[in-house]
mmCIF file of C-alpha atoms in Angstrom:
data_model
loop_
_atom_site.group_PDB
_atom_site.id
_atom_site.type_symbol
_atom_site.label_atom_id
_atom_site.label_comp_id
_atom_site.label_asym_id
_atom_site.label_seq_id
_atom_site.Cartn_x
_atom_site.Cartn_y
_atom_site.Cartn_z
ATOM 1 C CA MET A 1 17.830 -23.351 24.218
ATOM 2 C CA VAL A 2 21.495 -24.405 23.971
ATOM 3 C CA GLU A 3 23.345 -24.343 21.065
ATOM 4 C CA LYS A 4 25.213 -27.952 19.741
ATOM 5 C CA THR A 5 27.665 -29.037 17.658
ATOM 6 C CA GLU A 6 26.361 -32.489 17.695
ATOM 7 C CA SER A 7 22.988 -34.082 18.330
ATOM 8 C CA LYS A 8 22.184 -38.072 18.968
ATOM 9 C CA LYS A 9 19.197 -38.930 17.674
ATOM 10 C CA THR A 10 16.831 -41.218 19.932
ATOM 11 C CA LYS A 11 14.103 -43.202 18.552
ATOM 12 C CA SER A 12 11.198 -40.698 19.461
ATOM 13 C CA ASP A 13 13.140 -38.238 17.209
ATOM 14 C CA LYS A 14 12.869 -40.097 13.799
ATOM 15 C CA GLU A 15 10.902 -38.281 11.586
ATOM 16 C CA SER A 16 7.715 -39.326 10.680
ATOM 17 C CA PRO A 17 6.000 -40.427 7.858
ATOM 18 C CA LYS A 18 3.829 -37.479 8.383
ATOM 19 C CA ASP A 19 6.928 -35.690 8.836
ATOM 20 C CA LYS A 20 8.640 -36.376 5.574
ATOM 21 C CA ALA A 21 5.363 -35.597 4.038
ATOM 22 C CA ARG A 22 5.058 -32.009 5.173
ATOM 23 C CA SER A 23 9.051 -31.369 4.448
ATOM 24 C CA THR A 24 8.773 -32.231 0.677
ATOM 25 C CA PRO A 25 6.082 -29.588 -0.836
ATOM 26 C CA SER A 26 5.666 -30.434 -4.473
ATOM 27 C CA HIS A 27 5.238 -26.576 -5.549
ATOM 28 C CA ARG A 28 7.153 -23.837 -4.213
ATOM 29 C CA SER A 29 5.800 -21.229 -1.366
ATOM 30 C CA CYS A 30 7.363 -17.779 -0.273
ATOM 31 C CA GLY A 31 6.329 -16.063 2.985
ATOM 32 C CA ALA A 32 8.403 -12.989 1.930
ATOM 33 C CA LEU A 33 5.285 -10.787 1.720
ATOM 34 C CA GLU A 34 3.022 -12.477 4.747
ATOM 35 C CA SER A 35 5.894 -12.017 6.431
ATOM 36 C CA TYR A 36 5.870 -8.001 6.027
ATOM 37 C CA PHE A 37 2.772 -7.390 5.836
ATOM 38 C CA ASN A 38 2.671 -9.629 9.333
ATOM 39 C CA LEU A 39 5.971 -7.179 10.529
ATOM 40 C CA VAL A 40 4.160 -3.560 9.169
ATOM 41 C CA ASP A 41 1.492 -4.111 12.011
ATOM 42 C CA ARG A 42 3.474 -3.975 14.588
ATOM 43 C CA TYR A 43 6.487 -1.558 13.198
ATOM 44 C CA PRO A 44 4.652 0.730 11.241
ATOM 45 C CA GLU A 45 7.656 2.321 10.047
ATOM 46 C CA PHE A 46 8.584 -0.827 8.187
ATOM 47 C CA ARG A 47 6.315 1.028 6.062
ATOM 48 C CA PHE A 48 7.997 4.582 6.283
ATOM 49 C CA ASN A 49 11.655 2.778 5.699
ATOM 50 C CA GLN A 50 10.063 0.941 2.345
ATOM 51 C CA ALA A 51 9.095 3.930 0.873
ATOM 52 C CA SER A 52 12.101 6.036 1.669
ATOM 53 C CA ILE A 53 14.312 3.121 0.413
ATOM 54 C CA GLU A 54 12.216 2.968 -2.998
ATOM 55 C CA GLY A 55 12.976 6.928 -3.443
ATOM 56 C CA PHE A 56 16.508 5.589 -3.277
ATOM 57 C CA THR A 57 16.270 3.390 -5.546
ATOM 58 C CA LYS A 58 14.624 4.840 -7.880
ATOM 59 C CA ALA A 59 17.234 7.575 -8.096
ATOM 60 C CA PHE A 60 19.758 5.398 -7.969
ATOM 61 C CA MET A 61 18.864 3.281 -10.972
ATOM 62 C CA GLU A 62 17.869 6.831 -12.641
ATOM 63 C CA SER A 63 21.694 8.305 -12.022
ATOM 64 C CA GLY A 64 23.319 5.837 -14.226
ATOM 65 C CA ARG A 65 25.278 4.338 -10.853
ATOM 66 C CA ALA A 66 24.366 0.800 -10.854
ATOM 67 C CA ILE A 67 25.758 0.421 -14.605
ATOM 68 C CA ALA A 68 28.489 2.895 -13.376
ATOM 69 C CA ARG A 69 29.923 -0.177 -10.488
ATOM 70 C CA THR A 70 32.738 -2.998 -11.493
ATOM 71 C CA GLY A 71 33.660 -5.444 -9.416
ATOM 72 C CA ILE A 72 32.645 -8.486 -7.395
ATOM 73 C CA VAL A 73 31.052 -7.338 -3.836
ATOM 74 C CA THR A 74 31.232 -9.990 -0.915
ATOM 75 C CA ILE A 75 29.009 -10.378 1.808
ATOM 76 C CA PRO A 76 29.735 -11.938 5.060
ATOM 77 C CA THR A 77 27.385 -14.878 6.188
ATOM 78 C CA VAL A 78 26.361 -16.768 8.845
ATOM 79 C CA VAL A 79 24.413 -19.631 8.825
ATOM 80 C CA HIS A 80 21.983 -20.785 11.975
ATOM 81 C CA VAL A 81 20.995 -24.245 11.725
ATOM 82 C CA VAL A 82 18.271 -24.945 14.404
ATOM 83 C CA TYR A 83 17.310 -28.712 14.524
ATOM 84 C CA ARG A 84 15.114 -30.998 16.533
ATOM 85 C CA THR A 85 16.415 -34.313 14.919
ATOM 86 C CA ASP A 86 19.637 -35.392 13.721
ATOM 87 C CA ASP A 87 18.372 -35.180 9.730
ATOM 88 C CA GLU A 88 17.429 -31.631 10.655
ATOM 89 C CA ASN A 89 21.153 -31.004 11.431
ATOM 90 C CA ILE A 90 22.065 -30.688 8.575
ATOM 91 C CA SER A 91 26.080 -30.866 7.193
ATOM 92 C CA ASP A 92 29.084 -28.574 6.347
ATOM 93 C CA ALA A 93 29.232 -29.958 3.245
ATOM 94 C CA GLN A 94 25.717 -29.031 2.375
ATOM 95 C CA ILE A 95 25.893 -25.515 4.076
ATOM 96 C CA LYS A 96 28.771 -25.235 1.797
ATOM 97 C CA SER A 97 26.950 -26.526 -1.187
ATOM 98 C CA GLN A 98 24.519 -23.926 -1.047
ATOM 99 C CA ILE A 99 26.972 -20.843 -0.518
ATOM 100 C CA THR A 100 28.404 -22.214 -4.559
ATOM 101 C CA VAL A 101 25.000 -21.919 -5.448
ATOM 102 C CA LEU A 102 24.417 -18.460 -4.608
ATOM 103 C CA ASN A 103 27.965 -17.790 -5.397
ATOM 104 C CA LYS A 104 27.056 -19.045 -9.381
ATOM 105 C CA ASP A 105 23.727 -17.163 -9.298
ATOM 106 C CA PHE A 106 24.729 -13.989 -7.892
ATOM 107 C CA THR A 107 26.945 -13.982 -10.515
ATOM 108 C CA ALA A 108 25.633 -15.329 -13.439
ATOM 109 C CA THR A 109 28.051 -17.962 -13.943
ATOM 110 C CA ASN A 110 25.565 -20.868 -13.428
ATOM 111 C CA ALA A 111 26.082 -23.566 -16.019
ATOM 112 C CA ASP A 112 22.075 -23.291 -17.164
ATOM 113 C CA VAL A 113 21.990 -19.659 -17.458
ATOM 114 C CA GLY A 114 22.043 -21.148 -21.644
ATOM 115 C CA ASN A 115 18.625 -22.752 -20.509
ATOM 116 C CA VAL A 116 17.521 -19.448 -20.636
ATOM 117 C CA PRO A 117 15.078 -18.776 -23.923
ATOM 118 C CA ALA A 118 16.445 -17.062 -27.446
ATOM 119 C CA PRO A 119 14.156 -14.178 -26.607
ATOM 120 C CA PHE A 120 15.360 -13.239 -23.313
ATOM 121 C CA ARG A 121 19.275 -13.687 -22.975
ATOM 122 C CA ALA A 122 19.990 -10.585 -23.660
ATOM 123 C CA LEU A 123 17.909 -9.534 -19.862
ATOM 124 C CA VAL A 124 20.965 -11.595 -18.357
ATOM 125 C CA GLY A 125 21.829 -9.498 -15.275
ATOM 126 C CA ASN A 126 25.299 -10.361 -13.617
ATOM 127 C CA PRO A 127 25.056 -9.074 -9.878
ATOM 128 C CA GLN A 128 28.463 -9.399 -8.961
ATOM 129 C CA ILE A 129 28.204 -10.281 -5.658
ATOM 130 C CA ARG A 130 29.662 -13.253 -3.679
ATOM 131 C CA PHE A 131 28.804 -15.188 -0.410
ATOM 132 C CA GLU A 132 31.395 -15.870 2.201
ATOM 133 C CA LEU A 133 30.567 -17.939 4.835
ATOM 134 C CA ALA A 134 32.171 -16.060 8.214
ATOM 135 C CA SER A 135 35.657 -16.234 9.761
ATOM 136 C CA ARG A 136 34.513 -14.322 12.609
ATOM 137 C CA ASP A 137 31.669 -13.768 14.778
ATOM 138 C CA PRO A 138 30.714 -10.561 16.066
ATOM 139 C CA ALA A 139 32.916 -10.763 19.693
ATOM 140 C CA GLY A 140 36.037 -11.871 17.409
ATOM 141 C CA ASN A 141 35.919 -14.936 17.622
ATOM 142 C CA GLU A 142 37.776 -17.189 14.718
ATOM 143 C CA VAL A 143 34.782 -19.348 13.646
ATOM 144 C CA LYS A 144 33.923 -21.298 10.265
ATOM 145 C CA GLY A 145 29.748 -19.150 9.870
ATOM 146 C CA ILE A 146 27.841 -21.738 11.002
ATOM 147 C CA THR A 147 25.509 -22.159 14.167
ATOM 148 C CA ARG A 148 23.927 -25.320 15.687
ATOM 149 C CA THR A 149 21.466 -24.998 17.959
ATOM 150 C CA GLN A 150 18.672 -28.102 19.138
ATOM 151 C CA THR A 151 15.481 -26.815 19.712
ATOM 152 C CA ASP A 152 12.554 -28.842 20.931
ATOM 153 C CA LYS A 153 10.235 -26.938 18.346
ATOM 154 C CA THR A 154 8.671 -29.896 15.650
ATOM 155 C CA SER A 155 8.743 -26.489 13.233
ATOM 156 C CA PHE A 156 8.777 -22.600 13.045
ATOM 157 C CA GLY A 157 6.153 -20.173 10.631
ATOM 158 C CA ILE A 158 7.030 -17.106 9.398
ATOM 159 C CA ASN A 159 6.457 -15.234 12.862
ATOM 160 C CA ASN A 160 10.411 -15.265 13.190
ATOM 161 C CA GLY A 161 10.147 -17.061 16.385
ATOM 162 C CA VAL A 162 13.639 -19.001 14.759
ATOM 163 C CA LYS A 163 14.914 -15.962 15.293
ATOM 164 C CA SER A 164 15.294 -16.344 19.120
ATOM 165 C CA SER A 165 16.045 -18.416 21.311
ATOM 166 C CA ALA A 166 12.665 -17.396 23.578
ATOM 167 C CA THR A 167 10.557 -18.933 21.108
ATOM 168 C CA GLY A 168 13.641 -22.247 20.327
ATOM 169 C CA GLY A 169 15.262 -20.712 17.801
ATOM 170 C CA ILE A 170 18.514 -18.408 17.968
ATOM 171 C CA GLU A 171 19.169 -14.638 17.791
ATOM 172 C CA PRO A 172 20.986 -13.361 14.552
ATOM 173 C CA TRP A 173 24.762 -11.640 14.530
ATOM 174 C CA ASP A 174 24.724 -7.870 14.001
ATOM 175 C CA THR A 175 22.645 -7.810 11.170
ATOM 176 C CA ARG A 176 23.938 -4.327 9.843
ATOM 177 C CA LYS A 177 27.126 -6.830 9.297
ATOM 178 C CA TYR A 178 26.310 -9.998 8.264
ATOM 179 C CA LEU A 179 23.641 -12.011 6.466
ATOM 180 C CA ASN A 180 21.943 -14.058 8.578
ATOM 181 C CA ILE A 181 20.436 -17.214 7.614
ATOM 182 C CA TRP A 182 18.207 -19.577 9.330
ATOM 183 C CA VAL A 183 17.964 -23.061 8.167
ATOM 184 C CA CYS A 184 15.116 -25.028 10.147
ATOM 185 C CA THR A 185 11.684 -26.899 9.199
ATOM 186 C CA LEU A 186 8.859 -24.796 8.172
ATOM 187 C CA GLU A 187 5.162 -25.647 9.106
ATOM 188 C CA GLY A 188 3.032 -27.385 6.106
ATOM 189 C CA ASP A 189 4.252 -26.266 2.260
ATOM 190 C CA LEU A 190 6.380 -22.893 3.129
ATOM 191 C CA LEU A 191 10.082 -23.122 1.283
ATOM 192 C CA GLY A 192 11.204 -19.879 2.663
ATOM 193 C CA TYR A 193 10.771 -16.303 3.452
ATOM 194 C CA ALA A 194 13.487 -13.014 3.665
ATOM 195 C CA GLN A 195 12.805 -9.930 5.526
ATOM 196 C CA PHE A 196 12.862 -6.680 2.648
ATOM 197 C CA PRO A 197 15.437 -3.747 3.770
ATOM 198 C CA GLY A 198 13.890 -1.238 6.376
ATOM 199 C CA GLY A 199 12.422 -3.771 8.776
ATOM 200 C CA PRO A 200 13.320 -4.551 12.525
ATOM 201 C CA ARG A 201 17.536 -5.656 13.132
ATOM 202 C CA GLU A 202 16.728 -8.318 15.760
ATOM 203 C CA THR A 203 14.241 -10.216 12.378
ATOM 204 C CA ASP A 204 16.691 -9.024 9.783
ATOM 205 C CA GLY A 205 17.844 -12.290 7.866
ATOM 206 C CA VAL A 206 16.412 -15.560 5.456
ATOM 207 C CA VAL A 207 14.794 -18.441 6.678
ATOM 208 C CA ILE A 208 14.913 -21.728 4.682
ATOM 209 C CA LEU A 209 13.519 -25.272 5.078
ATOM 210 C CA ASN A 210 16.173 -27.875 5.489
ATOM 211 C CA THR A 211 14.842 -29.975 3.029
ATOM 212 C CA ALA A 212 15.029 -26.842 -0.017
ATOM 213 C CA PHE A 213 18.630 -25.677 1.752
ATOM 214 C CA GLY A 214 21.879 -26.604 -0.668
ATOM 215 C CA THR A 215 22.301 -29.454 -3.133
ATOM 216 C CA ASN A 216 23.148 -32.601 -1.427
ATOM 217 C CA GLY A 217 22.025 -34.046 1.983
ATOM 218 C CA THR A 218 18.014 -33.563 2.849
ATOM 219 C CA ALA A 219 18.177 -31.546 -0.194
ATOM 220 C CA SER A 220 14.600 -33.217 -2.022
ATOM 221 C CA ASP A 221 13.837 -33.094 -5.307
ATOM 222 C CA PRO A 222 12.295 -30.478 -7.008
ATOM 223 C CA PHE A 223 14.017 -27.772 -4.712
ATOM 224 C CA HIS A 224 17.519 -29.718 -4.468
ATOM 225 C CA LYS A 225 19.592 -27.172 -6.350
ATOM 226 C CA GLY A 226 19.633 -24.536 -4.143
ATOM 227 C CA ARG A 227 17.145 -21.556 -5.835
ATOM 228 C CA THR A 228 14.726 -21.390 -3.191
ATOM 229 C CA THR A 229 18.371 -19.714 -1.085
ATOM 230 C CA THR A 230 18.515 -17.423 -4.614
ATOM 231 C CA HIS A 231 15.087 -16.447 -4.355
ATOM 232 C CA GLU A 232 14.567 -15.275 -0.590
ATOM 233 C CA VAL A 233 17.781 -13.454 -0.844
ATOM 234 C CA GLY A 234 16.987 -11.537 -4.179
ATOM 235 C CA HIS A 235 13.732 -10.628 -1.893
ATOM 236 C CA TYR A 236 16.550 -9.729 1.176
ATOM 237 C CA LEU A 237 18.226 -7.327 -1.605
ATOM 238 C CA ASN A 238 14.718 -5.738 -2.314
ATOM 239 C CA LEU A 239 13.117 -7.777 -5.216
ATOM 240 C CA SER A 240 9.614 -8.439 -5.330
ATOM 241 C CA HIS A 241 8.190 -11.439 -6.667
ATOM 242 C CA ILE A 242 8.642 -10.942 -10.721
ATOM 243 C CA TRP A 243 4.321 -10.436 -10.509
ATOM 244 C CA GLY A 244 3.908 -8.200 -8.488
ATOM 245 C CA GLU A 245 2.984 -7.300 -5.038
ATOM 246 C CA SER A 246 -0.439 -7.176 -5.028
ATOM 247 C CA ARG A 247 -2.292 -9.847 -2.918
ATOM 248 C CA ILE A 248 -5.289 -10.211 -5.622
ATOM 249 C CA PRO A 249 -2.781 -11.726 -8.783
ATOM 250 C CA ASN A 250 -3.350 -9.355 -11.413
ATOM 251 C CA CYS A 251 -2.096 -7.654 -15.198
ATOM 252 C CA GLU A 252 -1.457 -4.249 -13.830
ATOM 253 C CA ASP A 253 0.734 -5.295 -10.630
ATOM 254 C CA SER A 254 4.518 -4.335 -11.080
ATOM 255 C CA ASP A 255 7.789 -5.015 -9.596
ATOM 256 C CA PHE A 256 9.562 -2.413 -9.968
ATOM 257 C CA VAL A 257 11.468 -3.196 -12.681
ATOM 258 C CA ASN A 258 10.895 -2.458 -16.522
ATOM 259 C CA ASP A 259 12.644 -5.847 -18.149
ATOM 260 C CA THR A 260 9.934 -8.673 -17.036
ATOM 261 C CA PRO A 261 7.655 -8.328 -18.629
ATOM 262 C CA ASN A 262 3.987 -8.488 -16.390
ATOM 263 C CA GLN A 263 2.446 -11.897 -15.839
ATOM 264 C CA PHE A 264 -0.624 -12.921 -14.300
ATOM 265 C CA GLY A 265 0.712 -14.139 -11.640
ATOM 266 C CA PRO A 266 3.133 -17.230 -10.093
ATOM 267 C CA ASN A 267 4.651 -19.992 -12.559
ATOM 268 C CA THR A 268 4.827 -23.600 -10.680
ATOM 269 C CA GLY A 269 6.945 -26.727 -11.979
ATOM 270 C CA LYS A 270 8.896 -26.570 -15.328
ATOM 271 C CA PRO A 271 6.420 -24.819 -16.984
ATOM 272 C CA VAL A 272 7.248 -24.555 -21.311
ATOM 273 C CA PHE A 273 8.158 -21.629 -23.238
ATOM 274 C CA PRO A 274 6.597 -19.365 -24.126
ATOM 275 C CA ARG A 275 4.303 -19.256 -21.184
ATOM 276 C CA VAL A 276 1.926 -16.121 -22.194
ATOM 277 C CA SER A 277 -0.187 -14.808 -20.277
ATOM 278 C CA CYS A 278 -1.039 -10.338 -19.544
ATOM 279 C CA ASN A 279 -1.274 -9.839 -23.312
ATOM 280 C CA ASN A 280 2.702 -10.553 -23.311
ATOM 281 C CA ALA A 281 2.803 -12.342 -26.545
ATOM 282 C CA PRO A 282 4.548 -13.825 -28.606
ATOM 283 C CA ASN A 283 7.513 -14.443 -25.785
ATOM 284 C CA GLY A 284 4.972 -14.608 -22.294
ATOM 285 C CA ASP A 285 6.268 -14.894 -19.109
ATOM 286 C CA LEU A 286 9.639 -14.489 -17.869
ATOM 287 C CA PHE A 287 9.196 -17.732 -15.906
ATOM 288 C CA VAL A 288 12.917 -18.281 -15.615
ATOM 289 C CA ASN A 289 13.747 -15.749 -13.758
ATOM 290 C CA TYR A 290 14.747 -16.511 -9.868
ATOM 291 C CA MET A 291 11.965 -14.299 -8.722
ATOM 292 C CA ASP A 292 9.033 -16.763 -10.097
ATOM 293 C CA TYR A 293 7.261 -20.052 -8.152
ATOM 294 C CA VAL A 294 9.320 -22.540 -10.862
ATOM 295 C CA ASP A 295 11.096 -25.253 -9.666
ATOM 296 C CA ASP A 296 14.798 -25.193 -8.764
ATOM 297 C CA GLU A 297 16.271 -26.169 -12.250
ATOM 298 C CA ALA A 298 13.606 -24.472 -14.236
ATOM 299 C CA MET A 299 14.728 -20.979 -12.936
ATOM 300 C CA PHE A 300 18.540 -19.117 -14.294
ATOM 301 C CA MET A 301 18.500 -15.651 -14.427
ATOM 302 C CA PHE A 302 18.186 -12.248 -12.715
ATOM 303 C CA THR A 303 17.397 -9.734 -15.533
ATOM 304 C CA VAL A 304 19.530 -6.494 -15.678
ATOM 305 C CA GLU A 305 17.250 -4.141 -13.515
ATOM 306 C CA GLN A 306 16.780 -6.585 -10.910
ATOM 307 C CA VAL A 307 20.548 -6.309 -10.851
ATOM 308 C CA ALA A 308 20.230 -2.578 -10.768
ATOM 309 C CA ARG A 309 18.513 -2.908 -7.753
ATOM 310 C CA MET A 310 20.526 -5.113 -5.819
ATOM 311 C CA GLN A 311 22.866 -2.575 -6.287
ATOM 312 C CA ALA A 312 20.953 -0.064 -5.063
ATOM 313 C CA THR A 313 20.484 -1.725 -1.499
ATOM 314 C CA LEU A 314 24.176 -2.370 -1.520
ATOM 315 C CA ALA A 315 24.998 0.818 -2.035
ATOM 316 C CA GLY A 316 22.169 2.065 0.269
ATOM 317 C CA PRO A 317 19.732 0.255 3.490
ATOM 318 C CA ARG A 318 22.359 -2.586 3.051
ATOM 319 C CA SER A 319 25.713 -1.035 2.314
ATOM 320 C CA THR A 320 26.884 -1.843 5.982
ATOM 321 C CA LEU A 321 27.345 -6.074 4.696
ATOM 322 C CA VAL A 322 29.330 -4.523 1.708
ATOM 323 C CA SER A 323 33.081 -5.723 2.765
ATOM 324 C CA GLY A 324 35.133 -5.254 -0.068
#
């Protein structure tokens, strides 16, 4: 594949009604867990790495180091746009709108945080993380933190094909030093997926559907407020779905934090408070959490203990990312 900064659309490149319908799912779907299980089949060490990371995370949280940390840390970020048509070659403005959303959501300065139901407001945590498009590439050249790669692939799945030029995508920059985000057309109803810490370097990062990225351009309702990327970066920083990770939803599964109420499974759309499951009345599910499956405009917060997990990740398995 050839990296390009611009392309010209031909008649055959125009998006068909079928492609458009496929690119705008009506409900959230995340492939992080499925991607994880696919990877551990080929990289058994991933499972062992995760166990070690979990031990470190637990000790870090119990030590109080997460509470003691002050100041914002910055993660250098590169966005890889992989496109077939002009519409898929999203603009710099759309990319920057997504970085703005991440910086608000990961500092708890998003305007809609005030929509958290009153019983849950004491749980709102501030990750104190910001994201900055990289100003230099791995070779030290001045860049704007965006790559553009034209492909002949109509879509990509969760098999990490977008992360290799051999399969129609583009390789990551050094995943120890950059958060790599690929933006492309994904198969079916998939909005995105991320790799948890501890996996292979050559596939590390986050993949987002191009119509669920940022807040302008091709971003489409109900995933037009940048929260798909917030959700997937949460996974990248070692957060689980709020209901847990079991393939069969149940009330005993855990997301490894204590301040999120147990819930039976994902919530979708725009639930009305309270949404009760798993005997968690009167307040019910914390569906306004970024790690649930609700629409973009219905999710507003991370919890204090989710923040502690992310801080443990930046102190441990992803410590090489932190630039300040």
